[in-house]
Amino acid sequence: MQQTARNSGNQTSSVKVRDFHLIHTMECGQLFRYRRVGDWYYVHSGDKFFKIRQGESRLEFSGADKDFIRHFFSLDVPMKDVLSEIPLDRHTRRAIRLYYGLRIIRQDPWECLLSYLCSIASNIPKIQRCLDGLARVFGEEVRLDEVKGYSLPESNQIASVGARRAVPLLKGLGLGFRSKYVYEVSQRVDSAYLESLRGLSYPEAKEKLMELPGVGEKVADCVLLFSLDFVGAFPVDRWIDRAIRTFYFKGKKVSPREVQSFVSDYFGRYGGYAQQYLFHYSRTVLGKDFFQGKQ
DNA sequence: TATCAGGGCGATC
DNA sequence: GATCGCCCTGAT
């Protein structure tokens, strides 16, 4: 309810942007807690609930300050430099041309972890349903304009419920076998712990995350890339796996391990950006049929 | 009614 | 270290 008061100010700010495309950034599948209302995106992150839209070269927003927006959308990242370090081949070139201005969002680490635990063997609408349910049950109401939403809970708000009550509750929200992952992880970590991983090397931070139940390579890489600034992390999910095999191995039989090691040395230190462009490209342009026909 | 999805895990070879 | 069956649930 404090959030309601805090967010009730309706003044709009704006910031000039270049090499940034809001729609691509929002719709590429990295972020789940948003809703589109007209040309505005209403976005949840931590205790923020803000709205944002893009004009020609300006972002217009309210509910968050300029510094937050800059940081959240990685507007400080020099896109030209980043893209110049991605190896240009037929596929990356097309992906970048199509989705130029897509940036990696800096999510709240705990919410990002929660999101990608929910994403296991799932799909975007269902992930969003799970997260919204989680927010409604455990979180707090927030409001901006006439739009109402709920913030996601901190880990201790889930942990304090106790396993006996929490796990069935989570299953009731549709989390299924992910319920025990979410509950156990919420017992083991908090935001401060996740923040502390920034101080580690990429392999160390990844190893720490993978100690958590439900966190394998893919989920760990997502959390590292989308919330902890490890822009070299290259999450390999089903889509990217199919894309990499098709684009770079021409259907030759290779193990998951070989795919993983290929992407980590081919795409370089901004591999995460390459991943996101290729990911969005393979989903929206090529689609499922392309790969099914291929294999 | 069976199968599969934007994985992880434990068992097995 | 590679492969497989299972895990919940909703969609086809």
Short mmCIF file of N, CA and C in Angstrom, two decimals, chain A residues 109-227:
data_model
loop_
_atom_site.label_atom_id
_atom_site.label_comp_id
_atom_site.label_asym_id
_atom_site.label_seq_id
_atom_site.Cartn_x
_atom_site.Cartn_y
_atom_site.Cartn_z
N PRO A 109 17.66 -9.47 -9.57
CA PRO A 109 18.19 -10.84 -9.57
C PRO A 109 17.25 -11.89 -8.98
N TRP A 110 16.65 -11.57 -7.87
CA TRP A 110 15.75 -12.55 -7.26
C TRP A 110 14.54 -12.82 -8.16
N GLU A 111 13.97 -11.76 -8.72
CA GLU A 111 12.81 -11.94 -9.58
C GLU A 111 13.18 -12.69 -10.85
N CYS A 112 14.40 -12.46 -11.30
CA CYS A 112 14.88 -13.16 -12.49
C CYS A 112 15.04 -14.66 -12.20
N LEU A 113 15.61 -14.97 -11.06
CA LEU A 113 15.76 -16.38 -10.66
C LEU A 113 14.39 -17.05 -10.54
N LEU A 114 13.47 -16.37 -9.88
CA LEU A 114 12.11 -16.87 -9.73
C LEU A 114 11.48 -17.12 -11.11
N SER A 115 11.65 -16.17 -11.99
CA SER A 115 11.07 -16.27 -13.33
C SER A 115 11.59 -17.49 -14.07
N TYR A 116 12.90 -17.69 -14.03
CA TYR A 116 13.48 -18.78 -14.81
C TYR A 116 13.32 -20.14 -14.14
N LEU A 117 13.04 -20.15 -12.83
CA LEU A 117 12.62 -21.41 -12.21
C LEU A 117 11.23 -21.78 -12.75
N CYS A 118 10.38 -20.78 -12.90
CA CYS A 118 9.04 -21.02 -13.44
C CYS A 118 9.08 -21.41 -14.91
N SER A 119 10.16 -21.06 -15.58
CA SER A 119 10.23 -21.26 -17.03
C SER A 119 10.58 -22.69 -17.43
N ILE A 120 10.99 -23.51 -16.44
CA ILE A 120 11.47 -24.85 -16.76
C ILE A 120 10.40 -25.67 -17.48
N ALA A 121 10.73 -26.17 -18.65
CA ALA A 121 9.81 -26.96 -19.47
C ALA A 121 8.44 -26.31 -19.55
N SER A 122 8.44 -25.02 -19.85
CA SER A 122 7.18 -24.29 -19.88
C SER A 122 7.14 -23.35 -21.08
N ASN A 123 6.23 -22.44 -21.08
CA ASN A 123 6.12 -21.48 -22.18
C ASN A 123 5.72 -20.12 -21.64
N ILE A 124 5.84 -19.10 -22.46
CA ILE A 124 5.71 -17.73 -21.97
C ILE A 124 4.36 -17.43 -21.30
N PRO A 125 3.23 -17.77 -21.92
CA PRO A 125 1.96 -17.47 -21.25
C PRO A 125 1.85 -18.14 -19.88
N LYS A 126 2.35 -19.38 -19.81
CA LYS A 126 2.26 -20.08 -18.54
C LYS A 126 3.21 -19.51 -17.49
N ILE A 127 4.40 -19.12 -17.93
CA ILE A 127 5.35 -18.48 -17.02
C ILE A 127 4.72 -17.22 -16.44
N GLN A 128 4.09 -16.46 -17.31
CA GLN A 128 3.46 -15.21 -16.86
C GLN A 128 2.32 -15.49 -15.88
N ARG A 129 1.55 -16.54 -16.16
CA ARG A 129 0.47 -16.90 -15.24
C ARG A 129 1.02 -17.26 -13.87
N CYS A 130 2.08 -18.06 -13.86
CA CYS A 130 2.69 -18.47 -12.60
C CYS A 130 3.20 -17.27 -11.81
N LEU A 131 3.90 -16.39 -12.50
CA LEU A 131 4.47 -15.22 -11.81
C LEU A 131 3.37 -14.29 -11.30
N ASP A 132 2.33 -14.10 -12.11
CA ASP A 132 1.23 -13.25 -11.66
C ASP A 132 0.54 -13.85 -10.44
N GLY A 133 0.37 -15.16 -10.45
CA GLY A 133 -0.22 -15.85 -9.31
C GLY A 133 0.63 -15.67 -8.07
N LEU A 134 1.92 -15.87 -8.24
CA LEU A 134 2.88 -15.70 -7.16
C LEU A 134 2.79 -14.29 -6.56
N ALA A 135 2.67 -13.32 -7.44
CA ALA A 135 2.60 -11.92 -7.00
C ALA A 135 1.27 -11.65 -6.28
N ARG A 136 0.19 -12.19 -6.83
CA ARG A 136 -1.11 -11.95 -6.21
C ARG A 136 -1.19 -12.56 -4.82
N VAL A 137 -0.64 -13.77 -4.67
CA VAL A 137 -0.75 -14.46 -3.39
C VAL A 137 0.24 -13.92 -2.36
N PHE A 138 1.48 -13.70 -2.78
CA PHE A 138 2.51 -13.33 -1.81
C PHE A 138 2.89 -11.84 -1.84
N GLY A 139 2.62 -11.17 -2.93
CA GLY A 139 3.14 -9.82 -3.12
C GLY A 139 2.21 -8.73 -2.62
N GLU A 140 2.52 -7.51 -2.98
CA GLU A 140 1.72 -6.38 -2.55
C GLU A 140 1.11 -5.68 -3.76
N GLU A 141 -0.04 -5.09 -3.51
CA GLU A 141 -0.70 -4.39 -4.60
C GLU A 141 0.04 -3.11 -4.96
N VAL A 142 0.19 -2.88 -6.24
CA VAL A 142 0.75 -1.62 -6.71
C VAL A 142 -0.19 -1.06 -7.77
N ARG A 143 -0.16 0.24 -7.95
CA ARG A 143 -1.10 0.85 -8.88
C ARG A 143 -0.44 2.01 -9.60
N LEU A 144 -0.72 2.10 -10.84
CA LEU A 144 -0.23 3.24 -11.62
C LEU A 144 -1.34 3.63 -12.57
N ASP A 145 -1.72 4.88 -12.56
CA ASP A 145 -2.93 5.31 -13.26
C ASP A 145 -4.10 4.46 -12.75
N GLU A 146 -4.85 3.88 -13.67
CA GLU A 146 -5.95 3.00 -13.23
C GLU A 146 -5.51 1.55 -13.29
N VAL A 147 -4.26 1.33 -13.63
CA VAL A 147 -3.80 -0.04 -13.80
C VAL A 147 -3.30 -0.60 -12.47
N LYS A 148 -3.85 -1.75 -12.11
CA LYS A 148 -3.49 -2.37 -10.84
C LYS A 148 -2.61 -3.59 -11.10
N GLY A 149 -1.67 -3.83 -10.23
CA GLY A 149 -0.85 -5.02 -10.34
C GLY A 149 -0.32 -5.42 -8.98
N TYR A 150 0.49 -6.46 -8.96
CA TYR A 150 1.08 -6.91 -7.71
C TYR A 150 2.57 -7.11 -7.90
N SER A 151 3.32 -6.72 -6.88
CA SER A 151 4.77 -6.91 -6.95
C SER A 151 5.10 -8.35 -6.56
N LEU A 152 6.23 -8.85 -7.03
CA LEU A 152 6.65 -10.18 -6.62
C LEU A 152 7.19 -10.14 -5.20
N PRO A 153 7.02 -11.22 -4.45
CA PRO A 153 7.51 -11.27 -3.08
C PRO A 153 9.02 -11.45 -3.00
N GLU A 154 9.62 -11.01 -1.92
CA GLU A 154 11.01 -11.36 -1.63
C GLU A 154 11.07 -12.84 -1.27
N SER A 155 12.26 -13.39 -1.28
CA SER A 155 12.39 -14.82 -0.99
C SER A 155 11.87 -15.17 0.40
N ASN A 156 12.17 -14.33 1.39
CA ASN A 156 11.74 -14.68 2.76
C ASN A 156 10.23 -14.67 2.91
N GLN A 157 9.53 -13.93 2.06
CA GLN A 157 8.06 -13.92 2.14
C GLN A 157 7.48 -15.26 1.70
N ILE A 158 8.20 -15.96 0.83
CA ILE A 158 7.76 -17.30 0.45
C ILE A 158 8.24 -18.32 1.47
N ALA A 159 9.51 -18.18 1.86
CA ALA A 159 10.10 -19.15 2.79
C ALA A 159 9.36 -19.18 4.13
N SER A 160 8.91 -18.01 4.60
CA SER A 160 8.32 -17.92 5.93
C SER A 160 6.97 -18.63 6.03
N VAL A 161 6.39 -18.96 4.89
CA VAL A 161 5.10 -19.65 4.91
C VAL A 161 5.24 -21.09 5.40
N GLY A 162 6.43 -21.67 5.19
CA GLY A 162 6.65 -23.06 5.60
C GLY A 162 6.30 -24.01 4.49
N ALA A 163 7.08 -25.09 4.40
CA ALA A 163 6.93 -26.02 3.28
C ALA A 163 5.53 -26.62 3.20
N ARG A 164 4.99 -26.95 4.34
CA ARG A 164 3.71 -27.66 4.37
C ARG A 164 2.60 -26.87 3.69
N ARG A 165 2.66 -25.55 3.86
CA ARG A 165 1.64 -24.70 3.26
C ARG A 165 2.07 -24.17 1.89
N ALA A 166 3.38 -23.85 1.80
CA ALA A 166 3.86 -23.16 0.59
C ALA A 166 3.78 -24.05 -0.66
N VAL A 167 4.26 -25.28 -0.53
CA VAL A 167 4.35 -26.12 -1.73
C VAL A 167 2.97 -26.40 -2.35
N PRO A 168 1.97 -26.80 -1.56
CA PRO A 168 0.65 -26.98 -2.17
C PRO A 168 0.09 -25.68 -2.76
N LEU A 169 0.39 -24.58 -2.07
CA LEU A 169 -0.06 -23.28 -2.56
C LEU A 169 0.53 -22.99 -3.94
N LEU A 170 1.83 -23.27 -4.09
CA LEU A 170 2.52 -23.03 -5.36
C LEU A 170 1.97 -23.95 -6.44
N LYS A 171 1.71 -25.21 -6.07
CA LYS A 171 1.13 -26.14 -7.05
C LYS A 171 -0.23 -25.64 -7.51
N GLY A 172 -0.97 -25.08 -6.56
CA GLY A 172 -2.28 -24.52 -6.89
C GLY A 172 -2.19 -23.38 -7.90
N LEU A 173 -1.03 -22.74 -7.93
CA LEU A 173 -0.85 -21.64 -8.89
C LEU A 173 -0.39 -22.14 -10.24
N GLY A 174 -0.16 -23.47 -10.33
CA GLY A 174 0.23 -24.04 -11.61
C GLY A 174 1.72 -24.27 -11.76
N LEU A 175 2.47 -24.18 -10.66
CA LEU A 175 3.91 -24.35 -10.78
C LEU A 175 4.35 -25.81 -10.88
N GLY A 176 3.44 -26.72 -10.51
CA GLY A 176 3.76 -28.13 -10.66
C GLY A 176 5.03 -28.55 -9.95
N PHE A 177 5.86 -29.35 -10.66
CA PHE A 177 7.08 -29.86 -10.02
C PHE A 177 8.09 -28.77 -9.73
N ARG A 178 7.84 -27.56 -10.26
CA ARG A 178 8.75 -26.44 -9.98
C ARG A 178 8.51 -25.87 -8.59
N SER A 179 7.36 -26.26 -8.00
CA SER A 179 6.98 -25.70 -6.70
C SER A 179 8.05 -25.93 -5.63
N LYS A 180 8.57 -27.16 -5.58
CA LYS A 180 9.56 -27.42 -4.54
C LYS A 180 10.87 -26.71 -4.83
N TYR A 181 11.18 -26.52 -6.12
CA TYR A 181 12.37 -25.72 -6.44
C TYR A 181 12.22 -24.30 -5.90
N VAL A 182 11.08 -23.69 -6.21
CA VAL A 182 10.85 -22.31 -5.80
C VAL A 182 10.89 -22.18 -4.28
N TYR A 183 10.24 -23.12 -3.61
CA TYR A 183 10.21 -23.03 -2.16
C TYR A 183 11.62 -23.21 -1.57
N GLU A 184 12.31 -24.24 -2.02
CA GLU A 184 13.64 -24.50 -1.44
C GLU A 184 14.64 -23.41 -1.76
N VAL A 185 14.57 -22.90 -2.98
CA VAL A 185 15.48 -21.80 -3.33
C VAL A 185 15.17 -20.56 -2.51
N SER A 186 13.89 -20.32 -2.26
CA SER A 186 13.53 -19.14 -1.49
C SER A 186 14.01 -19.27 -0.04
N GLN A 187 14.19 -20.50 0.41
CA GLN A 187 14.76 -20.71 1.74
C GLN A 187 16.25 -20.45 1.76
N ARG A 188 16.90 -20.71 0.62
CA ARG A 188 18.36 -20.70 0.62
C ARG A 188 18.99 -19.38 0.23
N VAL A 189 18.30 -18.58 -0.56
CA VAL A 189 18.94 -17.35 -1.02
C VAL A 189 18.09 -16.12 -0.72
N ASP A 190 18.73 -14.98 -0.75
CA ASP A 190 18.01 -13.71 -0.76
C ASP A 190 18.69 -12.79 -1.75
N SER A 191 18.15 -11.59 -1.88
CA SER A 191 18.70 -10.66 -2.86
C SER A 191 20.16 -10.34 -2.60
N ALA A 192 20.51 -10.20 -1.33
CA ALA A 192 21.89 -9.84 -1.00
C ALA A 192 22.86 -10.92 -1.46
N TYR A 193 22.48 -12.18 -1.26
CA TYR A 193 23.34 -13.28 -1.70
C TYR A 193 23.52 -13.24 -3.21
N LEU A 194 22.42 -13.05 -3.92
CA LEU A 194 22.52 -13.03 -5.38
C LEU A 194 23.38 -11.85 -5.84
N GLU A 195 23.19 -10.70 -5.22
CA GLU A 195 24.02 -9.54 -5.55
C GLU A 195 25.50 -9.83 -5.35
N SER A 196 25.78 -10.62 -4.32
CA SER A 196 27.19 -10.88 -4.00
C SER A 196 27.89 -11.68 -5.10
N LEU A 197 27.10 -12.35 -5.93
CA LEU A 197 27.69 -13.16 -7.00
C LEU A 197 28.37 -12.28 -8.06
N ARG A 198 27.99 -11.02 -8.09
CA ARG A 198 28.63 -10.09 -9.04
C ARG A 198 30.13 -10.03 -8.85
N GLY A 199 30.56 -10.27 -7.61
CA GLY A 199 31.99 -10.18 -7.31
C GLY A 199 32.79 -11.37 -7.78
N LEU A 200 32.10 -12.42 -8.22
CA LEU A 200 32.80 -13.64 -8.63
C LEU A 200 33.06 -13.65 -10.13
N SER A 201 33.92 -14.57 -10.54
CA SER A 201 34.13 -14.78 -11.97
C SER A 201 32.89 -15.47 -12.53
N TYR A 202 32.75 -15.46 -13.86
CA TYR A 202 31.60 -16.12 -14.47
C TYR A 202 31.48 -17.60 -14.09
N PRO A 203 32.56 -18.40 -14.21
CA PRO A 203 32.42 -19.80 -13.84
C PRO A 203 32.09 -20.02 -12.37
N GLU A 204 32.66 -19.16 -11.51
CA GLU A 204 32.37 -19.30 -10.07
C GLU A 204 30.92 -18.97 -9.77
N ALA A 205 30.45 -17.87 -10.32
CA ALA A 205 29.07 -17.45 -10.07
C ALA A 205 28.08 -18.49 -10.59
N LYS A 206 28.40 -19.06 -11.76
CA LYS A 206 27.53 -20.07 -12.35
C LYS A 206 27.48 -21.32 -11.48
N GLU A 207 28.63 -21.70 -10.99
CA GLU A 207 28.70 -22.87 -10.12
C GLU A 207 27.88 -22.67 -8.85
N LYS A 208 27.98 -21.48 -8.27
CA LYS A 208 27.20 -21.17 -7.06
C LYS A 208 25.70 -21.28 -7.34
N LEU A 209 25.27 -20.73 -8.46
CA LEU A 209 23.85 -20.78 -8.78
C LEU A 209 23.39 -22.22 -8.98
N MET A 210 24.26 -23.01 -9.61
CA MET A 210 23.87 -24.39 -9.92
C MET A 210 23.84 -25.30 -8.69
N GLU A 211 24.28 -24.78 -7.57
CA GLU A 211 24.12 -25.54 -6.32
C GLU A 211 22.66 -25.54 -5.88
N LEU A 212 21.88 -24.61 -6.42
CA LEU A 212 20.49 -24.49 -6.00
C LEU A 212 19.61 -25.51 -6.72
N PRO A 213 18.65 -26.10 -6.00
CA PRO A 213 17.76 -27.07 -6.64
C PRO A 213 16.92 -26.44 -7.75
N GLY A 214 16.92 -27.08 -8.90
CA GLY A 214 16.15 -26.55 -10.03
C GLY A 214 16.98 -25.65 -10.93
N VAL A 215 18.19 -25.35 -10.51
CA VAL A 215 19.04 -24.48 -11.32
C VAL A 215 20.12 -25.30 -12.01
N GLY A 216 19.94 -25.50 -13.29
CA GLY A 216 20.95 -26.15 -14.11
C GLY A 216 21.68 -25.10 -14.92
N GLU A 217 22.38 -25.55 -15.96
CA GLU A 217 23.16 -24.60 -16.76
C GLU A 217 22.32 -23.50 -17.37
N LYS A 218 21.19 -23.87 -17.93
CA LYS A 218 20.39 -22.90 -18.67
C LYS A 218 19.83 -21.82 -17.75
N VAL A 219 19.21 -22.24 -16.66
CA VAL A 219 18.63 -21.28 -15.73
C VAL A 219 19.73 -20.39 -15.14
N ALA A 220 20.85 -21.00 -14.79
CA ALA A 220 21.97 -20.22 -14.23
C ALA A 220 22.42 -19.15 -15.22
N ASP A 221 22.59 -19.54 -16.48
CA ASP A 221 23.03 -18.56 -17.48
C ASP A 221 22.02 -17.44 -17.67
N CYS A 222 20.73 -17.77 -17.62
CA CYS A 222 19.71 -16.73 -17.74
C CYS A 222 19.82 -15.72 -16.61
N VAL A 223 19.97 -16.21 -15.39
CA VAL A 223 20.07 -15.31 -14.25
C VAL A 223 21.33 -14.45 -14.36
N LEU A 224 22.43 -15.07 -14.77
CA LEU A 224 23.69 -14.33 -14.90
C LEU A 224 23.59 -13.26 -15.98
N LEU A 225 22.97 -13.61 -17.09
CA LEU A 225 22.87 -12.66 -18.21
C LEU A 225 21.84 -11.57 -17.96
N PHE A 226 20.66 -11.97 -17.51
CA PHE A 226 19.55 -11.03 -17.46
C PHE A 226 19.47 -10.24 -16.16
N SER A 227 20.31 -10.56 -15.20
CA SER A 227 20.21 -9.78 -13.96
C SER A 227 21.54 -9.46 -13.31
#
